[in-house]
Short mmCIF file of C-alpha atoms in Angstrom, two decimals:
data_model
loop_
_atom_site.label_atom_id
_atom_site.label_comp_id
_atom_site.label_asym_id
_atom_site.label_seq_id
_atom_site.Cartn_x
_atom_site.Cartn_y
_atom_site.Cartn_z
CA MET A 1 16.94 -5.62 -21.54
CA SER A 2 16.71 -7.00 -17.81
CA LEU A 3 16.92 -10.66 -16.63
CA ALA A 4 13.06 -10.82 -16.34
CA ALA A 5 12.70 -9.46 -19.15
CA GLU A 6 15.37 -11.89 -21.44
CA GLU A 7 13.32 -15.24 -19.12
CA THR A 8 9.87 -13.84 -20.30
CA ALA A 9 11.05 -13.23 -24.47
CA LEU A 10 12.11 -17.24 -24.23
CA LEU A 11 8.94 -18.60 -23.02
CA PRO A 12 6.08 -19.58 -25.44
CA GLU A 13 3.74 -16.94 -26.30
CA ALA A 14 0.80 -18.32 -24.67
CA ASP A 15 2.86 -18.95 -20.59
CA ALA A 16 4.99 -15.53 -21.73
CA TYR A 17 1.19 -13.85 -21.66
CA GLU A 18 0.01 -15.79 -18.39
CA GLN A 19 3.27 -14.79 -16.96
CA ARG A 20 2.09 -10.90 -17.20
CA ALA A 21 -1.55 -11.64 -16.02
CA PHE A 22 0.10 -13.19 -13.37
CA GLY A 23 2.89 -10.76 -12.52
CA PHE A 24 -1.12 -8.44 -12.84
CA TRP A 25 -2.42 -10.26 -10.07
CA LEU A 26 -0.10 -9.97 -7.79
CA TYR A 27 0.29 -6.10 -8.46
CA LEU A 28 -3.25 -5.99 -7.19
CA MET A 29 -3.17 -7.83 -4.68
CA SER A 30 -0.18 -5.98 -3.20
CA ASP A 31 -2.15 -2.80 -4.22
CA ALA A 32 -5.62 -4.61 -1.88
CA ILE A 33 -3.02 -4.79 1.04
CA ILE A 34 -1.81 -1.01 0.94
CA PHE A 35 -6.06 -0.32 1.32
CA ALA A 36 -6.69 -2.67 3.39
CA LEU A 37 -4.10 -0.93 5.54
CA LEU A 38 -5.20 2.87 4.38
CA PHE A 39 -8.39 1.95 5.72
CA ALA A 40 -7.42 0.06 8.80
CA THR A 41 -5.53 3.97 9.51
CA TYR A 42 -9.04 5.49 8.81
CA LEU A 43 -11.05 3.31 10.78
CA VAL A 44 -9.14 4.47 13.98
CA MET A 45 -8.36 8.29 13.12
CA MET A 46 -11.57 8.89 11.96
CA GLY A 47 -12.46 9.83 16.06
CA ASN A 48 -9.47 12.01 16.19
CA THR A 49 -10.90 15.18 14.97
CA ALA A 50 -8.74 17.27 17.51
CA GLY A 51 -11.77 19.76 18.25
CA GLY A 52 -11.64 20.49 14.13
CA PRO A 53 -14.74 19.63 11.81
CA ALA A 54 -15.98 15.78 11.12
CA GLY A 55 -17.14 14.11 8.33
CA SER A 56 -20.39 14.82 9.59
CA ASP A 57 -20.03 18.79 8.53
CA LEU A 58 -17.85 18.01 5.48
CA PHE A 59 -19.06 15.66 3.10
CA SER A 60 -21.90 16.03 1.21
CA LEU A 61 -24.34 13.35 0.08
CA PRO A 62 -25.32 14.73 -3.43
CA HIS A 63 -21.12 15.32 -4.22
CA THR A 64 -20.21 12.08 -3.40
CA LEU A 65 -23.57 10.59 -4.87
CA GLY A 66 -22.41 12.25 -8.23
CA GLU A 67 -18.69 10.91 -7.78
CA THR A 68 -20.22 7.66 -7.15
CA LEU A 69 -21.79 7.29 -10.31
CA LEU A 70 -19.49 9.11 -12.41
CA LEU A 71 -17.24 5.69 -11.38
CA LEU A 72 -19.57 2.88 -11.71
CA THR A 73 -20.75 4.08 -14.95
CA SER A 74 -17.07 4.30 -16.31
CA SER A 75 -16.78 0.43 -15.16
CA LEU A 76 -19.85 -0.19 -17.24
CA THR A 77 -18.49 1.50 -20.60
CA PHE A 78 -15.09 -0.51 -20.04
CA GLY A 79 -17.54 -3.72 -19.97
CA LEU A 80 -19.01 -2.22 -22.95
CA ALA A 81 -15.47 -1.69 -24.91
CA SER A 82 -13.93 -5.44 -23.56
CA LEU A 83 -17.12 -6.32 -25.20
CA ALA A 84 -16.34 -4.33 -28.51
CA MET A 85 -12.88 -5.81 -28.47
CA ASP A 86 -14.47 -9.46 -28.36
CA ALA A 87 -15.91 -8.68 -31.42
CA GLY A 88 -12.86 -6.85 -32.83
CA ARG A 89 -14.80 -4.02 -33.67
CA ARG A 90 -11.94 -1.24 -33.51
CA PRO A 91 -14.17 1.96 -33.50
CA GLN A 92 -16.79 0.89 -30.84
CA LEU A 93 -13.73 -0.21 -28.32
CA LEU A 94 -12.00 3.36 -29.23
CA ALA A 95 -15.49 5.06 -28.79
CA TRP A 96 -16.48 3.49 -25.31
CA LEU A 97 -12.59 3.74 -24.09
CA ALA A 98 -12.96 7.41 -24.41
CA VAL A 99 -16.37 7.88 -22.79
CA THR A 100 -15.07 5.41 -19.88
CA PHE A 101 -11.45 8.23 -20.24
CA VAL A 102 -14.39 11.40 -19.79
CA LEU A 103 -16.21 10.04 -16.86
CA GLY A 104 -13.09 8.91 -15.14
CA LEU A 105 -11.76 12.40 -15.74
CA GLY A 106 -15.04 14.02 -14.64
CA PHE A 107 -15.07 11.93 -11.18
CA VAL A 108 -11.01 13.20 -10.68
CA ALA A 109 -12.53 17.21 -11.36
CA MET A 110 -14.74 16.49 -8.96
CA GLU A 111 -12.33 14.86 -6.59
CA ILE A 112 -10.06 18.11 -6.43
CA ARG A 113 -12.91 20.62 -6.26
CA GLU A 114 -14.34 18.57 -2.86
CA PHE A 115 -10.73 19.21 -1.49
CA HIS A 116 -10.40 22.48 -2.79
CA GLY A 117 -12.97 22.68 -1.18
CA MET A 118 -12.41 21.63 1.91
CA ILE A 119 -8.85 23.30 2.33
CA ILE A 120 -10.63 26.36 1.49
CA GLN A 121 -12.43 25.77 5.40
CA GLY A 122 -9.42 24.98 7.22
CA ALA A 123 -10.50 21.23 7.12
CA GLY A 124 -6.84 20.29 5.21
CA PRO A 125 -5.20 17.23 6.24
CA ASP A 126 -2.96 19.13 8.56
CA ARG A 127 -5.97 19.87 10.51
CA SER A 128 -6.44 16.14 12.15
CA GLY A 129 -5.15 13.03 12.23
CA PHE A 130 -9.20 12.49 11.19
CA LEU A 131 -8.21 14.69 8.31
CA SER A 132 -4.08 12.90 7.27
CA ALA A 133 -6.35 9.44 7.00
CA PHE A 134 -8.79 11.09 5.18
CA PHE A 135 -6.94 12.86 2.65
CA THR A 136 -4.65 9.76 2.37
CA LEU A 137 -6.88 7.10 1.72
CA VAL A 138 -9.19 9.07 -0.51
CA GLY A 139 -6.20 10.70 -2.10
CA THR A 140 -4.36 7.60 -3.13
CA HIS A 141 -7.74 5.88 -4.65
CA GLY A 142 -7.55 9.17 -6.70
CA LEU A 143 -3.93 8.88 -7.97
CA HIS A 144 -4.61 5.54 -9.21
CA VAL A 145 -7.90 6.68 -10.74
CA SER A 146 -5.28 9.33 -12.30
CA ALA A 147 -3.09 7.50 -13.24
CA GLY A 148 -6.02 4.93 -14.68
CA LEU A 149 -6.72 7.65 -16.97
CA VAL A 150 -2.78 8.06 -18.56
CA PHE A 151 -3.22 3.94 -18.99
CA ILE A 152 -6.49 4.31 -21.23
CA LEU A 153 -4.55 6.91 -23.20
CA VAL A 154 -1.62 4.82 -24.00
CA MET A 155 -3.90 2.11 -25.03
CA ILE A 156 -6.29 4.13 -26.75
CA MET A 157 -3.26 5.18 -28.93
CA GLN A 158 -1.66 1.79 -28.82
CA VAL A 159 -5.15 0.37 -30.59
CA ILE A 160 -5.32 3.38 -32.95
CA VAL A 161 -1.48 2.90 -33.92
CA LYS A 162 -1.33 -1.17 -33.69
CA GLY A 163 -4.59 -2.72 -34.05
CA LEU A 164 -5.75 -5.14 -31.60
CA SER A 165 -3.36 -7.36 -31.73
CA GLN A 166 -2.60 -10.61 -28.65
CA PRO A 167 -0.30 -7.82 -26.94
CA VAL A 168 -2.73 -4.25 -27.33
CA SER A 169 -5.62 -7.30 -26.18
CA SER A 170 -3.42 -8.41 -22.84
CA ARG A 171 -3.31 -5.12 -21.79
CA LEU A 172 -6.42 -3.59 -21.93
CA LEU A 173 -7.79 -7.02 -20.29
CA ARG A 174 -4.88 -5.87 -17.48
CA LEU A 175 -6.33 -2.57 -17.98
CA GLY A 176 -10.00 -3.55 -17.16
CA LEU A 177 -9.02 -5.19 -14.08
CA PHE A 178 -6.95 -2.60 -12.69
CA TRP A 179 -9.93 -0.14 -13.51
CA HIS A 180 -12.56 -2.17 -12.07
CA PHE A 181 -10.40 -3.01 -9.33
CA LEU A 182 -10.51 0.55 -8.58
CA ASP A 183 -14.54 0.55 -8.68
CA ILE A 184 -14.78 -2.07 -6.00
CA VAL A 185 -12.21 0.11 -3.68
CA TRP A 186 -14.51 3.01 -4.00
CA ILE A 187 -17.19 1.14 -2.99
CA GLY A 188 -15.39 0.27 0.17
CA ILE A 189 -14.55 4.52 0.78
CA PHE A 190 -18.65 5.19 0.14
CA SER A 191 -19.17 2.82 2.25
CA ALA A 192 -16.74 2.92 5.06
CA VAL A 193 -15.75 6.96 5.18
CA TYR A 194 -18.53 8.85 3.52
CA LEU A 195 -21.92 6.89 4.19
CA PRO A 196 -21.11 6.95 8.43
CA GLY A 197 -20.04 10.51 7.79
CA ILE A 198 -23.34 11.73 6.09
CA LEU A 199 -26.28 9.23 7.80
#
């Protein structure tokens, strides 16, 4: 056991949960800084197409709206899962987590399809500074959503095996923070990356 883990184990239970929540907030803040840097890089590079395709040539409004609808709806279903957790309704919690997983998986599938289509057209990340910044920003978000999907599967298993114990509920709260954070980042991507390219 590491020194930090040993120190956490010696804390009163309520303090230990508060410390974990604080640590998770620190992680989210560091993630926010990473995305802020990626957004800044994209905004600087968005005009550097090197004679290649620009956003107006590549982005599809219906496709992007479909991705946005899937992710925002998954945030709603996660909220319903949180309400079911608060009410102690395990079957409903598992059902809403499963729906959230399916919606998130649909989002990732649409993103992979978009990336594949762009690369087939010769608009891969090595084509220009604009495309390098685009793939880095949107791909990093997609990797986070994929990690969130794994997190959801782990929590579904923990709810099934361990029930709604305090440690499990605490982890679900942190997962909710992470999932809603990804929605906020996506709204930024939709507004700063896709809309200026489409309109």
